[in-house]
mmCIF file of C-alpha atoms in Angstrom:
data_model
loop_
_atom_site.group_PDB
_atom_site.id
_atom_site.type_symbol
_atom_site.label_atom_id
_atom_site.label_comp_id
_atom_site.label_asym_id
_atom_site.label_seq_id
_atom_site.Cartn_x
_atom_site.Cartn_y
_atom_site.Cartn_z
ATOM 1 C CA UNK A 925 243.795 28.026 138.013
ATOM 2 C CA UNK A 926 242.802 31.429 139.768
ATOM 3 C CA UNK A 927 243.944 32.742 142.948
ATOM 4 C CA UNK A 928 242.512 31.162 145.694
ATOM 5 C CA UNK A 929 241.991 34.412 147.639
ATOM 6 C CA UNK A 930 240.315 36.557 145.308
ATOM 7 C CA UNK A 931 236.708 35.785 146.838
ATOM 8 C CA UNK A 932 237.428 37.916 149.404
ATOM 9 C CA UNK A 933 237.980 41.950 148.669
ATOM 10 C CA UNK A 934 237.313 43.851 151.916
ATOM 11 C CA UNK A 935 238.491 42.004 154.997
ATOM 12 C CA UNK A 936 238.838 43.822 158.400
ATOM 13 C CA UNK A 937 238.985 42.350 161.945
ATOM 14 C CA UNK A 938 235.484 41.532 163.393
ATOM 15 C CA UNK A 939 235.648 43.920 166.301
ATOM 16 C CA UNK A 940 232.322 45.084 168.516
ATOM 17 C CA UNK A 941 233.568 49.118 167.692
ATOM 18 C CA UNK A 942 232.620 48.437 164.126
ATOM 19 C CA UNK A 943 230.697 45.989 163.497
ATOM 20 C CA UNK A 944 227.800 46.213 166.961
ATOM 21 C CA UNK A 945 224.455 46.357 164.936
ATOM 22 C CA UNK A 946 225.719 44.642 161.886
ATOM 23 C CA UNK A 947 224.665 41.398 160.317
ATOM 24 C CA UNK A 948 224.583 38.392 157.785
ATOM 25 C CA UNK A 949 221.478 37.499 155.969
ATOM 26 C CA UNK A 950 221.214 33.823 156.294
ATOM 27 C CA UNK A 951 220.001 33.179 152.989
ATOM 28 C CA UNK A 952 223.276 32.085 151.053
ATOM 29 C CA UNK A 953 224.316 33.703 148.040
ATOM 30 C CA UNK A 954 227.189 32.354 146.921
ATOM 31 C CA UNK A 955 227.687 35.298 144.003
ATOM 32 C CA UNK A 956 230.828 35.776 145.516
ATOM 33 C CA UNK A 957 232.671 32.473 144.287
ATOM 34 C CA UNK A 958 231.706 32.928 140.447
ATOM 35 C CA UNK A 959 234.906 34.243 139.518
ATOM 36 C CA UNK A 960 236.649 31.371 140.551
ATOM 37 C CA UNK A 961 237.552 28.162 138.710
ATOM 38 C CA UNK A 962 238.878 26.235 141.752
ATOM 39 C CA UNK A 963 239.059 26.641 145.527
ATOM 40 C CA UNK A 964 241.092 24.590 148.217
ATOM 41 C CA UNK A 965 240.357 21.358 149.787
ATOM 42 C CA UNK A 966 241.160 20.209 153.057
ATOM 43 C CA UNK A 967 241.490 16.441 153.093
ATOM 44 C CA UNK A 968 239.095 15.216 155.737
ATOM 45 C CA UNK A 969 236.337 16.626 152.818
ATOM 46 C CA UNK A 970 237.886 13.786 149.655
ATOM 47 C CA UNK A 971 235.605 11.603 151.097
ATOM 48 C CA UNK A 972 232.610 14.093 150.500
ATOM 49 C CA UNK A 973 233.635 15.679 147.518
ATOM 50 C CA UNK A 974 234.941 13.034 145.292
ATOM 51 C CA UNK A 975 231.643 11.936 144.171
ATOM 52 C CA UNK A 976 230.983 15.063 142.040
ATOM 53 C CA UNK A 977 234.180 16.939 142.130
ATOM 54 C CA UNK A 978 237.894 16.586 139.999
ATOM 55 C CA UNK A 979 240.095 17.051 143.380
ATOM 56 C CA UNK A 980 244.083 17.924 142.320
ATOM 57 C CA UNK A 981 247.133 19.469 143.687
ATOM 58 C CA UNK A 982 247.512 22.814 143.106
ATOM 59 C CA UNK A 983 251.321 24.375 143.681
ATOM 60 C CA UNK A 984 254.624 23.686 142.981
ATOM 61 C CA UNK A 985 257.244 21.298 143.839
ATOM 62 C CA UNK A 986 257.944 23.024 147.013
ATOM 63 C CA UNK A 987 253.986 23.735 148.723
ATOM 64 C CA UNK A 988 251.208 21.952 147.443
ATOM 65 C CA UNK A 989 247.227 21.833 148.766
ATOM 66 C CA UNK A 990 244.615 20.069 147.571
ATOM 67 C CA UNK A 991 241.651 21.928 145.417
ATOM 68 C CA UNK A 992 238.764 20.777 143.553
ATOM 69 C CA UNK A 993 238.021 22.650 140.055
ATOM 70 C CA UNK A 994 235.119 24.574 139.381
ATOM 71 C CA UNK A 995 235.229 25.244 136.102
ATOM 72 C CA UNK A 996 237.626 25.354 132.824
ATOM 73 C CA UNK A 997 237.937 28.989 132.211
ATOM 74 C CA UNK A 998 239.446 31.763 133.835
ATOM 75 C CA UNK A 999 236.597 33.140 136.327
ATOM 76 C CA UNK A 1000 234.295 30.478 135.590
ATOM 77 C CA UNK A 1001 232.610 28.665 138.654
ATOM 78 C CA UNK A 1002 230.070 25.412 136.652
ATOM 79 C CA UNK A 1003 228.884 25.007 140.210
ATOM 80 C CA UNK A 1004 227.010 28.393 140.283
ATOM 81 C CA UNK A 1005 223.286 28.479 139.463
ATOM 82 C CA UNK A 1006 221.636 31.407 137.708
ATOM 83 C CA UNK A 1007 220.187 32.322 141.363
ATOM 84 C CA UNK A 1008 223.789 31.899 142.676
ATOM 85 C CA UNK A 1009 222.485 28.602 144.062
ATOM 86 C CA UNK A 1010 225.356 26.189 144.720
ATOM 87 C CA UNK A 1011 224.827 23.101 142.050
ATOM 88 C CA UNK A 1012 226.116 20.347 144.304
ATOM 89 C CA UNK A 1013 225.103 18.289 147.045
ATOM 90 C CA UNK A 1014 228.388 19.306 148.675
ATOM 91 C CA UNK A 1015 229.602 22.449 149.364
ATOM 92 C CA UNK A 1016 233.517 22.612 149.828
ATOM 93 C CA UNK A 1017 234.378 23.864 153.519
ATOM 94 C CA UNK A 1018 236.408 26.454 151.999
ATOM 95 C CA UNK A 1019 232.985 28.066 150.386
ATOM 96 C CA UNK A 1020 231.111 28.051 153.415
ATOM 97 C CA UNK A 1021 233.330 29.853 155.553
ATOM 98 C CA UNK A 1022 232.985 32.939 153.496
ATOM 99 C CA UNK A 1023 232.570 35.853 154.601
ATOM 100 C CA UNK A 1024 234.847 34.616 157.389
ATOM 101 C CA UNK A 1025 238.187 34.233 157.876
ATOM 102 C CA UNK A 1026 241.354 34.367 159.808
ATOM 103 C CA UNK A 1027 243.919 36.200 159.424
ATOM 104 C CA UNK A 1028 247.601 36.453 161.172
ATOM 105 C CA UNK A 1029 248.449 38.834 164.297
ATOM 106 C CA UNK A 1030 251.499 41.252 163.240
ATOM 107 C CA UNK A 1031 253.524 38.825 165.837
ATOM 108 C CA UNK A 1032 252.464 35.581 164.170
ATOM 109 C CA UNK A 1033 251.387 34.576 167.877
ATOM 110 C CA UNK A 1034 247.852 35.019 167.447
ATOM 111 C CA UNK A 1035 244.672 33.905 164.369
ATOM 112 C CA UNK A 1036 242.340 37.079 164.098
ATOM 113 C CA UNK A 1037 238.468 36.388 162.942
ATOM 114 C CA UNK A 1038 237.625 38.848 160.417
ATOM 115 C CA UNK A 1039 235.150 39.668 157.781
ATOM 116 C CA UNK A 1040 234.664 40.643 154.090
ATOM 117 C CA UNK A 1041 231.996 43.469 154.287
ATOM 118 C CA UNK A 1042 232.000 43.317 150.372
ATOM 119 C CA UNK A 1043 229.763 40.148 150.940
ATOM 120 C CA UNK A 1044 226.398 41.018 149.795
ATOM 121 C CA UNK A 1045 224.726 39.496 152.648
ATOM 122 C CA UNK A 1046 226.580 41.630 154.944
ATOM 123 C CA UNK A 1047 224.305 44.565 156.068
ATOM 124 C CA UNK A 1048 224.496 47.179 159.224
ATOM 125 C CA UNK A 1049 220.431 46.822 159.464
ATOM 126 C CA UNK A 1050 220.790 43.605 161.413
ATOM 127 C CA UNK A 1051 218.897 42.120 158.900
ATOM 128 C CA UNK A 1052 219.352 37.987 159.504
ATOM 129 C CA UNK A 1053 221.996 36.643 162.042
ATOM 130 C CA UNK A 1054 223.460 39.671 163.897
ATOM 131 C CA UNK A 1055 227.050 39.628 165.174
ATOM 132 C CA UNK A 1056 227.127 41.357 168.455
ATOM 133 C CA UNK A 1057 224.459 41.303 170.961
ATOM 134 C CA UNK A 1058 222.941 44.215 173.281
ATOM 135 C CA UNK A 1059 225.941 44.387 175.476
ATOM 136 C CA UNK A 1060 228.299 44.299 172.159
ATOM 137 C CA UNK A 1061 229.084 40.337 173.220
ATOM 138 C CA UNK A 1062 229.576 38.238 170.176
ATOM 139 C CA UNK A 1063 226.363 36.264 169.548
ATOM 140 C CA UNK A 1064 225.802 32.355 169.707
ATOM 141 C CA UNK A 1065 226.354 32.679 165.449
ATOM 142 C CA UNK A 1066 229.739 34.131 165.789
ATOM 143 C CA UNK A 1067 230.534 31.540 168.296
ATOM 144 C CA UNK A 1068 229.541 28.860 165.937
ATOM 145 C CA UNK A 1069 231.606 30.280 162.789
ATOM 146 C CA UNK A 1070 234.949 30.453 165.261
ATOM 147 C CA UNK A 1071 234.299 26.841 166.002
ATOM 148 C CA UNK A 1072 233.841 26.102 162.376
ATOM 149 C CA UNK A 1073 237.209 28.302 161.327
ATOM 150 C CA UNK A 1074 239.121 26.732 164.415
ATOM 151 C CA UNK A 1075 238.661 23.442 163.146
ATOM 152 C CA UNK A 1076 239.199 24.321 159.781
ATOM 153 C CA UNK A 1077 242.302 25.368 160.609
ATOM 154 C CA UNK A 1078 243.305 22.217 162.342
ATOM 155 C CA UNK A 1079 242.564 20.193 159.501
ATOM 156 C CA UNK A 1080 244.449 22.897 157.310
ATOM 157 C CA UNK A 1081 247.428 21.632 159.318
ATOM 158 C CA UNK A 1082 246.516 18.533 158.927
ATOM 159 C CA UNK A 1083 245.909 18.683 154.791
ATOM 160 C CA UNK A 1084 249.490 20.353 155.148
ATOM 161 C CA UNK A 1085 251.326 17.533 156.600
ATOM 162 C CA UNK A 1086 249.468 14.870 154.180
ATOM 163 C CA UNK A 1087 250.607 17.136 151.288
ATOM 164 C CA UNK A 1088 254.258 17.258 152.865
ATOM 165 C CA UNK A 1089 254.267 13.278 152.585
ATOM 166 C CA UNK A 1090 253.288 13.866 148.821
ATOM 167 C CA UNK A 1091 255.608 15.886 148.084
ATOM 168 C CA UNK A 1092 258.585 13.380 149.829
ATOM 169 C CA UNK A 1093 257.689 10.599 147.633
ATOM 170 C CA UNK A 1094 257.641 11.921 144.667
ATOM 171 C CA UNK A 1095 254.104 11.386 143.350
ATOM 172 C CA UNK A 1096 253.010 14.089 141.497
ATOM 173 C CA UNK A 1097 252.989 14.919 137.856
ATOM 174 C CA UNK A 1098 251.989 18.130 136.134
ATOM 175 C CA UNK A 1099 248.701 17.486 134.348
ATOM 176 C CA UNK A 1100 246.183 18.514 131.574
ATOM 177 C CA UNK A 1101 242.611 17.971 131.005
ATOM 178 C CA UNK A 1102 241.108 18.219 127.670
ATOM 179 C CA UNK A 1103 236.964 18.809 128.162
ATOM 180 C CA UNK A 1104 235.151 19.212 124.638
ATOM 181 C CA UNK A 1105 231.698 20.804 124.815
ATOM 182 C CA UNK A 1106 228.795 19.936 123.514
ATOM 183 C CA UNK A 1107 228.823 22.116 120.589
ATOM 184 C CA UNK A 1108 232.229 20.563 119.813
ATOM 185 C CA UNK A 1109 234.184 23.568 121.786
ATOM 186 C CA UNK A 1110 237.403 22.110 123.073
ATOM 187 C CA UNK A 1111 238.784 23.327 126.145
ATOM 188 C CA UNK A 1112 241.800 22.798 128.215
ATOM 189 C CA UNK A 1113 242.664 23.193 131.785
ATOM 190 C CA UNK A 1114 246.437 23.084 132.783
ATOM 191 C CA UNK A 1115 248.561 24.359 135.982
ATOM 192 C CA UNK A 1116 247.806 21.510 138.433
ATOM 193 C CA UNK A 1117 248.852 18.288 139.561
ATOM 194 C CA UNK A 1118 247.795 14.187 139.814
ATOM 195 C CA UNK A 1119 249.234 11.282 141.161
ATOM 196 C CA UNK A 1120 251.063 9.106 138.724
ATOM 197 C CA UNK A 1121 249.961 5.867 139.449
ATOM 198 C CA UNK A 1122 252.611 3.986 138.278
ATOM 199 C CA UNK A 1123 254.839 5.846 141.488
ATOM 200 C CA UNK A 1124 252.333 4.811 143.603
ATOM 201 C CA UNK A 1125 252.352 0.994 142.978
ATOM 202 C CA UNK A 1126 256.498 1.410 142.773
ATOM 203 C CA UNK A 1127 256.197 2.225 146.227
ATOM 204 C CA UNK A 1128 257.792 -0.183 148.805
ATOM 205 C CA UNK A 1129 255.436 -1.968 151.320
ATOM 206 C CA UNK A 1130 257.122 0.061 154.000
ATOM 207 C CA UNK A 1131 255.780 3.022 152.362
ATOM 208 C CA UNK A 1132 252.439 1.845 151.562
ATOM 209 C CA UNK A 1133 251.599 0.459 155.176
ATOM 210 C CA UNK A 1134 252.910 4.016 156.413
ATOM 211 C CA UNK A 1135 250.607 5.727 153.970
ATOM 212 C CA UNK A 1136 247.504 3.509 155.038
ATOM 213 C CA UNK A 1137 248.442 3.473 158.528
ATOM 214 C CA UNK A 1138 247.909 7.381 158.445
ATOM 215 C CA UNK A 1139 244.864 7.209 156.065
ATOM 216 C CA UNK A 1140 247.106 9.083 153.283
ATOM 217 C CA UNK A 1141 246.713 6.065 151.140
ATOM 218 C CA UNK A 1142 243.018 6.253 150.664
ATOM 219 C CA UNK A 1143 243.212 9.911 150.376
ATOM 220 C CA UNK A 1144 244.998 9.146 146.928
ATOM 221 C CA UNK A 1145 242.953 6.759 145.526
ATOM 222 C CA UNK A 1146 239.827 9.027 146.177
ATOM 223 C CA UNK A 1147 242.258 11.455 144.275
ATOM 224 C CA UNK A 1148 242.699 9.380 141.706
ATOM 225 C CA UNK A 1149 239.248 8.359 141.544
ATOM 226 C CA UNK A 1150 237.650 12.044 141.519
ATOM 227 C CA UNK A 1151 239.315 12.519 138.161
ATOM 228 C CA UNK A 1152 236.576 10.901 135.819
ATOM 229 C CA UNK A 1153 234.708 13.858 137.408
ATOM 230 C CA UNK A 1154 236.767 16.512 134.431
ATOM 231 C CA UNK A 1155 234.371 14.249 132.081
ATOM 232 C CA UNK A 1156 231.344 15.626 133.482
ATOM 233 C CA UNK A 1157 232.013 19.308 133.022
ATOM 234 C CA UNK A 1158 231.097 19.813 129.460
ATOM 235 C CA UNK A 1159 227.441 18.571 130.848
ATOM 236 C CA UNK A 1160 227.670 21.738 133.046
ATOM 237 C CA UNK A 1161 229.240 23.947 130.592
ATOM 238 C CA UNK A 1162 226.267 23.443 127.899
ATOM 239 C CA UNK A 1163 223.960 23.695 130.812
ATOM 240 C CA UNK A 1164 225.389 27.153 131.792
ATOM 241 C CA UNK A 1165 224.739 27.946 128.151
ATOM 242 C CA UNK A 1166 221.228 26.539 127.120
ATOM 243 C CA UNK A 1167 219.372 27.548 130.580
ATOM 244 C CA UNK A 1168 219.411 27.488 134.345
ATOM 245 C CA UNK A 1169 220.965 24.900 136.243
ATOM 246 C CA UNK A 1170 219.394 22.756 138.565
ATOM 247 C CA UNK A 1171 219.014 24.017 141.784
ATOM 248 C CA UNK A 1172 220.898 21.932 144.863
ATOM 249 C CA UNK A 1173 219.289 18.608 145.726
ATOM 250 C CA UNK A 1174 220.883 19.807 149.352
ATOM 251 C CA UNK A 1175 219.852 23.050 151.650
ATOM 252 C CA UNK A 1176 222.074 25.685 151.686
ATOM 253 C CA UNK A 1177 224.938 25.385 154.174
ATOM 254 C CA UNK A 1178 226.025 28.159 156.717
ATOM 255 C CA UNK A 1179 228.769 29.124 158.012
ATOM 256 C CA UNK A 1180 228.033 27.446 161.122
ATOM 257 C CA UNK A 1181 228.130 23.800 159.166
ATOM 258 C CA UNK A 1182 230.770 21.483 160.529
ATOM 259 C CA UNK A 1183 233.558 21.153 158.457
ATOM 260 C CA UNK A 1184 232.683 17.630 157.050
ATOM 261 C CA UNK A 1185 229.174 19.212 155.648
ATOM 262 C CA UNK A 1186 226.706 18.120 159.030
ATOM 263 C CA UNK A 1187 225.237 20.490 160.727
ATOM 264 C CA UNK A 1188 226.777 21.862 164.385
ATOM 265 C CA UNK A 1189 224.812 22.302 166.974
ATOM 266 C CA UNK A 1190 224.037 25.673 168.572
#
């Protein structure tokens, strides 16, 4: 599984100085995620992605975070159209906040908004949603995306303590999915993690009521259940290879999406 960080190449703080008359085009491209075979989770979204996506534990037995993969291959994303459409009704929160994202004052004390100017939609013609108004204020749209990066940075916390509580019971078992093409091709995917079921039913009631109590315990079982999703990737893979994949049966979301996939008001 690739590095979950490699979508973004140029990030600097948003600041008025530099960035006054620049801009994002609001037509998404998401060109900038094909290189990637998987990309974190945050648990509040199992509930939206486990209808088309294989969500596992990425990590060791020390830090763990959810992620849903992309694709079986090394810089492979099946969920990238020709157009660089996304090929899902859902787009993971993690996508959508590109080109933004925080970063950590020198102190620790303090998140910093900034931006990846290698985004393609990024331009200093204010073409599309500008960043800084006339009196270098940041603009309604900025506004929006630190709303959306504030709260996905609670439920980061959040997805951190659930996978803390994972980790303490002992759940998790290294894992490998086998996906065989079309064309016979057979593929393997290795370097994450799934619930052993047997672990979970061994659980005491104790620790099952505390898991349900806290919503952890249906957060595994659409875990669990997400995994017949590896069977539909060779689908996508001799897609990929015969033509163009269908386009979204969703609009393209923006960075000022809520978390969950609705859309925030202005």
């Amino acid at each position: 599984m690739t590095t979950q960080l490699l979508i973004y190449e140029t990030v600097v703080p948003l600041s008025a100085a530099r960035h006054h008359g620049c801009a994002i085009e609001t037509k998404r491209n998401y060109e900038f995620s094909g290189k990637t075979n998987s990309v974190p989770l945050m648990a509040v979204e199992f509930p939206h992605a486990v209808s088309e996506y294989a969500i596992v534990f990425a990590g060791n037995k020390e830090s763990i975070m959810p992620a849903v993969i992309l694709g079986v291959r090394e810089g492979e994303n099946l969920f990238l159209s020709r157009d660089a459409k996304w090929d899902a009704k859902y787009v993971p929160a993690f996508v959508r906040r590109y080109p933004f994202v925080f970063s950590t004052s020198a102190d620790g004390d303090r998140l910093i908004l900034c931006i990846d100017e290698a985004y393609s939609g990024f331009n200093r013609e204010a073409r599309g949603q500008e960043l800084f108004d006339a009196d270098h204020k940041p603009t309604q749209y900025v506004q929006n995306v630190l709303t959306f990066l504030q709260e996905y940075q609670a439920q980061f916390n959040r997805t951190v303590a659930f996978c803390k509580k994972v980790l303490e019971l002992d759940l998790l078992e290294p894992m490998q999915a086998q996906v065989e093409t079309t064309a016979g091709e057979k593929l393997s995917l290795a370097g994450f993690m799934a619930v052993n079921r047997e672990k979970l039913k061994a659980l005491s009631g104790e620790k099952l009521a505390e898991l349900a109590k806290s919503d952890a315990l249906e957060l595994l079982y659409l875990h669990l259940q997400s995994m017949r999703n590896f069977q539909a990737l060779p689908s996508r893979l001799s897609v990929i290879k015969g033509g163009t994949p269908e386009a979204p049966s969703s609009g393209d979301a923006t960075a000022d999406d809520r978390l969950n996939g609705s859309r925030a008001s202005a």
